[in-house]
Amino acid sequence: MTRHLLRDDDLTTAEQSEILDLAIELKKDRFAVKALEGPQTVAVIFDKSSTRTRVSFAVGIADLGGSPLIISTANSQLGGKETPADTARVLERQVAAIVWRTYAQAGLEQMAQGTTVPVVNALSDDFHPCQLLADLLTIREHKGDLQGLTLTFFGDGKSNMAHSYILACVTAGMHVRVTSPESYSPRADVIADADRLAVTTGGSVTLYTDANEAAAGADVIVTDTWVSMGKEEEKLSRLRDLGAYKVTGETMTLAKDDAIFIHCLPADRGYEVDAEVIDGPQSVVWDEAENRLHAQKALLVWLLRQK
């Protein structure tokens, strides 16, 4: 059966842990596994601009012995004359996997439906599961076992990052706190899905409007940009609405003494996070950025093995 990663809860707790274990091994020896030797080609499609996603997938596919085919939708038929499903039917006869950084989650679901090669969500408006695998790998490296850890997300609870933290971390048995204004609360269906997961994983998700209360005793502090790509006109309103949820040095003092700070990047210093935090001793954002490479390689290897 062909497996895909379209959202974080497409993986069970055991499967998520298996991928993280493999990522740790691949980080120790980058060229030990040649799952794509031939070289086989992986199509990496971009609707949105990218630094970390583009570099980490291109390098990772090459590390695995494959060839990355970078496609811009602006220079292809996808999204124009051709549906995602039809594009997938063309690509699956020539590539080993399809990676797509896009807008609508529905497009990814259409592409994956009936496709014979794995489809990977490299970011959509709803979820960012590849980033979460890298983040969980980073947390595990610095904090050990994920089970029972508390992660607090600051800012826009309706964002794709907040949704992915909720699902991926609850899958890992972590306790997720999301602190935001009520008008920025996560989607109700995502919370409901996380609550169902929590019954078996022991994790939890809790919503806070008080940022200081949410930070108290946390193991991991995390935020994300307040202004998503293509929505720059929202910056002033976001600053007004989310200003109380900036991660500051004081925020970090409320968390555990050995708490770490993560941010998926790019960061807007002085807006969602102060420079003293992201450049400070508790920040592990550069490890996190590197781990996109190792986590995504492990994901591709794992998906190909399932097929």
GROMACS .gro file of C-alpha atoms in nm:
model
  307
    1MET     CA    1   0.000   0.000   0.000
    2THR     CA    2   0.126   0.347  -0.086
    3ARG     CA    3   0.161   0.570   0.221
    4HIS     CA    4   0.156   0.948   0.215
    5LEU     CA    5   0.228   1.224   0.468
    6LEU     CA    6  -0.035   1.491   0.418
    7ARG     CA    7  -0.091   1.582   0.784
    8ASP     CA    8   0.085   1.496   1.108
    9ASP     CA    9  -0.163   1.236   1.229
   10ASP     CA   10  -0.114   1.027   0.916
   11LEU     CA   11   0.156   0.864   1.131
   12THR     CA   12   0.089   0.654   1.439
   13THR     CA   13   0.297   0.704   1.752
   14ALA     CA   14   0.507   0.399   1.667
   15GLU     CA   15   0.557   0.509   1.307
   16GLN     CA   16   0.655   0.860   1.410
   17SER     CA   17   0.910   0.718   1.656
   18GLU     CA   18   1.045   0.480   1.390
   19ILE     CA   19   1.107   0.771   1.152
   20LEU     CA   20   1.281   0.971   1.426
   21ASP     CA   21   1.500   0.671   1.512
   22LEU     CA   22   1.597   0.643   1.146
   23ALA     CA   23   1.668   1.017   1.128
   24ILE     CA   24   1.911   0.984   1.418
   25GLU     CA   25   2.094   0.704   1.236
   26LEU     CA   26   2.106   0.899   0.910
   27LYS     CA   27   2.240   1.203   1.093
   28LYS     CA   28   2.528   0.992   1.223
   29ASP     CA   29   2.614   0.872   0.873
   30ARG     CA   30   2.455   1.084   0.600
   31PHE     CA   31   2.544   0.854   0.313
   32ALA     CA   32   2.480   0.513   0.469
   33VAL     CA   33   2.142   0.461   0.300
   34LYS     CA   34   2.095   0.487  -0.077
   35ALA     CA   35   1.721   0.431  -0.105
   36LEU     CA   36   1.707   0.640  -0.423
   37GLU     CA   37   2.016   0.509  -0.598
   38GLY     CA   38   1.984   0.466  -0.971
   39PRO     CA   39   1.947   0.762  -0.948
   40GLN     CA   40   1.572   0.770  -0.897
   41THR     CA   41   1.402   1.107  -0.926
   42VAL     CA   42   1.182   1.283  -0.670
   43ALA     CA   43   0.961   1.567  -0.793
   44VAL     CA   44   0.972   1.864  -0.553
   45ILE     CA   45   0.701   2.115  -0.645
   46PHE     CA   46   0.686   2.472  -0.517
   47ASP     CA   47   0.386   2.705  -0.520
   48LYS     CA   48   0.557   2.917  -0.252
   49SER     CA   49   0.908   3.052  -0.211
   50SER     CA   50   1.137   2.853   0.015
   51THR     CA   51   1.484   2.830   0.165
   52ARG     CA   52   1.495   2.544   0.417
   53THR     CA   53   1.245   2.320   0.237
   54ARG     CA   54   1.410   2.360  -0.102
   55VAL     CA   55   1.764   2.308   0.023
   56SER     CA   56   1.690   2.023   0.263
   57PHE     CA   57   1.490   1.819   0.014
   58ALA     CA   58   1.733   1.876  -0.273
   59VAL     CA   59   2.036   1.785  -0.060
   60GLY     CA   60   1.858   1.498   0.112
   61ILE     CA   61   1.743   1.336  -0.212
   62ALA     CA   62   2.099   1.360  -0.344
   63ASP     CA   63   2.235   1.211  -0.019
   64LEU     CA   64   2.003   0.913  -0.073
   65GLY     CA   65   2.148   0.860  -0.421
   66GLY     CA   66   1.859   1.022  -0.605
   67SER     CA   67   1.800   1.322  -0.826
   68PRO     CA   68   1.573   1.610  -0.716
   69LEU     CA   69   1.351   1.756  -0.987
   70ILE     CA   70   1.256   2.106  -0.872
   71ILE     CA   71   0.931   2.223  -1.033
   72SER     CA   72   0.770   2.565  -1.005
   73THR     CA   73   0.397   2.565  -1.061
   74ALA     CA   74   0.441   2.899  -1.238
   75ASN     CA   75   0.625   2.708  -1.511
   76SER     CA   76   0.406   2.396  -1.521
   77GLN     CA   77   0.049   2.299  -1.600
   78LEU     CA   78  -0.031   2.221  -1.235
   79GLY     CA   79  -0.282   2.468  -1.103
   80GLY     CA   80  -0.361   2.589  -1.451
   81LYS     CA   81  -0.496   2.354  -1.715
   82GLU     CA   82  -0.423   2.036  -1.519
   83THR     CA   83  -0.567   1.904  -1.194
   84PRO     CA   84  -0.345   1.775  -0.913
   85ALA     CA   85  -0.476   1.423  -0.974
   86ASP     CA   86  -0.388   1.432  -1.343
   87THR     CA   87  -0.043   1.575  -1.269
   88ALA     CA   88   0.017   1.291  -1.022
   89ARG     CA   89  -0.083   1.032  -1.283
   90VAL     CA   90   0.181   1.174  -1.517
   91LEU     CA   91   0.453   1.204  -1.253
   92GLU     CA   92   0.402   0.864  -1.089
   93ARG     CA   93   0.525   0.689  -1.405
   94GLN     CA   94   0.855   0.875  -1.388
   95VAL     CA   95   0.938   0.962  -1.026
   96ALA     CA   96   0.975   0.774  -0.698
   97ALA     CA   97   0.789   1.030  -0.484
   98ILE     CA   98   0.619   1.369  -0.504
   99VAL     CA   99   0.684   1.652  -0.259
  100TRP     CA  100   0.459   1.959  -0.281
  101ARG     CA  101   0.477   2.295  -0.102
  102THR     CA  102   0.143   2.453  -0.171
  103TYR     CA  103  -0.160   2.645  -0.043
  104ALA     CA  104  -0.477   2.436  -0.027
  105GLN     CA  105  -0.470   2.107   0.165
  106ALA     CA  106  -0.738   1.981  -0.073
  107GLY     CA  107  -0.491   1.987  -0.362
  108LEU     CA  108  -0.256   1.753  -0.178
  109GLU     CA  109  -0.542   1.519  -0.096
  110GLN     CA  110  -0.647   1.512  -0.463
  111MET     CA  111  -0.289   1.442  -0.570
  112ALA     CA  112  -0.250   1.155  -0.324
  113GLN     CA  113  -0.583   0.989  -0.402
  114GLY     CA  114  -0.509   0.679  -0.604
  115THR     CA  115  -0.146   0.776  -0.666
  116THR     CA  116   0.102   0.489  -0.669
  117VAL     CA  117   0.397   0.691  -0.530
  118PRO     CA  118   0.423   0.865  -0.191
  119VAL     CA  119   0.303   1.225  -0.174
  120VAL     CA  120   0.457   1.449   0.094
  121ASN     CA  121   0.310   1.774   0.225
  122ALA     CA  122   0.607   2.012   0.235
  123LEU     CA  123   0.371   2.285   0.371
  124SER     CA  124   0.010   2.374   0.314
  125ASP     CA  125  -0.219   2.639   0.460
  126ASP     CA  126  -0.336   2.381   0.716
  127PHE     CA  127  -0.031   2.177   0.820
  128HIS     CA  128   0.350   2.153   0.803
  129PRO     CA  129   0.430   1.791   0.901
  130CYS     CA  130   0.788   1.787   0.765
  131GLN     CA  131   0.880   2.075   0.994
  132LEU     CA  132   0.733   1.891   1.291
  133LEU     CA  133   0.940   1.580   1.229
  134ALA     CA  134   1.249   1.802   1.237
  135ASP     CA  135   1.125   1.978   1.550
  136LEU     CA  136   1.052   1.653   1.733
  137LEU     CA  137   1.397   1.525   1.635
  138THR     CA  138   1.551   1.842   1.778
  139ILE     CA  139   1.352   1.821   2.100
  140ARG     CA  140   1.446   1.457   2.140
  141GLU     CA  141   1.815   1.537   2.092
  142HIS     CA  142   1.806   1.804   2.363
  143LYS     CA  143   1.542   1.673   2.604
  144GLY     CA  144   1.541   1.295   2.562
  145ASP     CA  145   1.216   1.098   2.561
  146LEU     CA  146   0.929   1.303   2.418
  147GLN     CA  147   0.659   1.137   2.627
  148GLY     CA  148   0.525   1.373   2.894
  149LEU     CA  149   0.714   1.686   2.784
  150THR     CA  150   0.524   2.017   2.778
  151LEU     CA  151   0.547   2.243   2.471
  152THR     CA  152   0.396   2.591   2.463
  153PHE     CA  153   0.314   2.757   2.131
  154PHE     CA  154   0.279   3.137   2.128
  155GLY     CA  155   0.091   3.344   1.873
  156ASP     CA  156  -0.147   3.250   1.595
  157GLY     CA  157  -0.326   2.935   1.704
  158LYS     CA  158  -0.510   2.915   1.370
  159SER     CA  159  -0.185   2.878   1.175
  160ASN     CA  160  -0.059   2.567   0.998
  161MET     CA  161   0.228   2.548   1.246
  162ALA     CA  162  -0.002   2.553   1.549
  163HIS     CA  163  -0.216   2.279   1.396
  164SER     CA  164   0.088   2.063   1.326
  165TYR     CA  165   0.233   2.114   1.675
  166ILE     CA  166  -0.099   2.005   1.822
  167LEU     CA  167  -0.129   1.686   1.619
  168ALA     CA  168   0.236   1.580   1.603
  169CYS     CA  169   0.317   1.648   1.966
  170VAL     CA  170   0.003   1.480   2.099
  171THR     CA  171   0.089   1.182   1.877
  172ALA     CA  172   0.426   1.176   2.056
  173GLY     CA  173   0.254   1.180   2.398
  174MET     CA  174   0.343   1.542   2.473
  175HIS     CA  175   0.133   1.808   2.643
  176VAL     CA  176   0.069   2.100   2.408
  177ARG     CA  177  -0.031   2.445   2.528
  178VAL     CA  178  -0.144   2.701   2.272
  179THR     CA  179  -0.158   3.059   2.395
  180SER     CA  180  -0.330   3.317   2.176
  181PRO     CA  181  -0.626   3.554   2.172
  182GLU     CA  182  -0.957   3.369   2.156
  183SER     CA  183  -1.009   3.496   1.801
  184TYR     CA  184  -0.687   3.315   1.701
  185SER     CA  185  -0.775   2.980   1.856
  186PRO     CA  186  -0.696   2.659   1.665
  187ARG     CA  187  -0.961   2.498   1.448
  188ALA     CA  188  -1.214   2.299   1.648
  189ASP     CA  189  -1.173   1.989   1.430
  190VAL     CA  190  -0.796   1.984   1.489
  191ILE     CA  191  -0.851   2.004   1.864
  192ALA     CA  192  -1.106   1.724   1.841
  193ASP     CA  193  -0.864   1.506   1.645
  194ALA     CA  194  -0.591   1.572   1.903
  195ASP     CA  195  -0.825   1.485   2.189
  196ARG     CA  196  -0.902   1.151   2.024
  197LEU     CA  197  -0.531   1.082   1.984
  198ALA     CA  198  -0.463   1.178   2.346
  199VAL     CA  199  -0.680   0.894   2.473
  200THR     CA  200  -0.419   0.642   2.355
  201THR     CA  201  -0.097   0.846   2.362
  202GLY     CA  202  -0.130   1.015   2.702
  203GLY     CA  203  -0.073   1.358   2.548
  204SER     CA  204  -0.301   1.659   2.576
  205VAL     CA  205  -0.382   1.998   2.425
  206THR     CA  206  -0.488   2.299   2.633
  207LEU     CA  207  -0.575   2.651   2.516
  208TYR     CA  208  -0.466   2.962   2.708
  209THR     CA  209  -0.521   3.332   2.662
  210ASP     CA  210  -0.271   3.421   2.940
  211ALA     CA  211   0.078   3.391   2.790
  212ASN     CA  212   0.259   3.386   3.124
  213GLU     CA  213   0.039   3.110   3.260
  214ALA     CA  214   0.101   2.904   2.947
  215ALA     CA  215   0.479   2.948   2.973
  216ALA     CA  216   0.505   2.840   3.335
  217GLY     CA  217   0.707   2.520   3.372
  218ALA     CA  218   0.722   2.442   2.999
  219ASP     CA  219   1.001   2.225   2.857
  220VAL     CA  220   0.983   2.379   2.509
  221ILE     CA  221   0.887   2.732   2.406
  222VAL     CA  222   0.796   2.786   2.042
  223THR     CA  223   0.656   3.055   1.818
  224ASP     CA  224   0.618   3.119   1.448
  225THR     CA  225   0.606   3.423   1.224
  226TRP     CA  226   0.290   3.627   1.270
  227VAL     CA  227   0.274   3.719   0.902
  228SER     CA  228   0.246   3.432   0.653
  229MET     CA  229   0.377   3.449   0.297
  230GLY     CA  230   0.138   3.639   0.075
  231LYS     CA  231  -0.037   3.804   0.369
  232GLU     CA  232   0.203   4.090   0.437
  233GLU     CA  233  -0.087   4.336   0.442
  234GLU     CA  234  -0.192   4.180   0.775
  235LYS     CA  235   0.126   4.282   0.957
  236LEU     CA  236  -0.012   4.587   1.142
  237SER     CA  237  -0.326   4.408   1.257
  238ARG     CA  238  -0.125   4.103   1.364
  239LEU     CA  239   0.109   4.320   1.570
  240ARG     CA  240  -0.189   4.475   1.741
  241ASP     CA  241  -0.362   4.144   1.808
  242LEU     CA  242  -0.064   3.928   1.901
  243GLY     CA  243   0.174   4.173   2.069
  244ALA     CA  244   0.111   4.025   2.414
  245TYR     CA  245   0.229   3.684   2.287
  246LYS     CA  246   0.583   3.780   2.189
  247VAL     CA  247   0.848   3.543   2.327
  248THR     CA  248   1.087   3.750   2.541
  249GLY     CA  249   1.364   3.687   2.786
  250GLU     CA  250   1.107   3.712   3.063
  251THR     CA  251   0.901   3.442   2.893
  252MET     CA  252   1.196   3.205   2.906
  253THR     CA  253   1.244   3.265   3.280
  254LEU     CA  254   0.889   3.139   3.340
  255ALA     CA  255   0.964   2.809   3.166
  256LYS     CA  256   1.185   2.540   3.318
  257ASP     CA  257   1.549   2.634   3.373
  258ASP     CA  258   1.657   2.388   3.102
  259ALA     CA  259   1.379   2.480   2.858
  260ILE     CA  260   1.469   2.519   2.492
  261PHE     CA  261   1.340   2.764   2.233
  262ILE     CA  262   1.252   2.657   1.879
  263HIS     CA  263   1.128   2.849   1.575
  264CYS     CA  264   1.075   2.705   1.227
  265LEU     CA  265   1.225   3.019   1.064
  266PRO     CA  266   1.238   3.266   0.904
  267ALA     CA  267   1.205   3.475   1.219
  268ASP     CA  268   1.117   3.841   1.246
  269ARG     CA  269   1.332   3.950   1.538
  270GLY     CA  270   1.158   4.202   1.760
  271TYR     CA  271   0.810   4.093   1.651
  272GLU     CA  272   0.714   3.737   1.750
  273VAL     CA  273   1.046   3.684   1.935
  274ASP     CA  274   1.315   3.907   2.082
  275ALA     CA  275   1.667   3.878   1.945
  276GLU     CA  276   1.801   3.793   2.291
  277VAL     CA  277   1.593   3.474   2.285
  278ILE     CA  278   1.653   3.346   1.932
  279ASP     CA  279   2.025   3.425   1.960
  280GLY     CA  280   2.047   3.317   2.324
  281PRO     CA  281   2.181   3.003   2.494
  282GLN     CA  282   1.842   2.829   2.513
  283SER     CA  283   1.777   2.861   2.141
  284VAL     CA  284   1.826   2.550   1.928
  285VAL     CA  285   1.689   2.692   1.603
  286TRP     CA  286   2.002   2.614   1.399
  287ASP     CA  287   1.995   2.249   1.506
  288GLU     CA  288   1.627   2.255   1.415
  289ALA     CA  289   1.697   2.397   1.068
  290GLU     CA  290   1.965   2.132   1.001
  291ASN     CA  291   1.733   1.859   1.119
  292ARG     CA  292   1.495   1.929   0.831
  293LEU     CA  293   1.753   1.742   0.620
  294HIS     CA  294   1.779   1.434   0.841
  295ALA     CA  295   1.409   1.407   0.926
  296GLN     CA  296   1.297   1.440   0.564
  297LYS     CA  297   1.551   1.185   0.445
  298ALA     CA  298   1.421   0.944   0.707
  299LEU     CA  299   1.064   1.014   0.600
  300LEU     CA  300   1.138   0.943   0.234
  301VAL     CA  301   1.320   0.621   0.318
  302TRP     CA  302   1.035   0.511   0.545
  303LEU     CA  303   0.765   0.589   0.288
  304LEU     CA  304   0.950   0.405   0.013
  305ARG     CA  305   0.991   0.102   0.238
  306GLN     CA  306   0.615   0.093   0.303
  307LYS     CA  307   0.548   0.096  -0.071
   0.00000   0.00000   0.00000
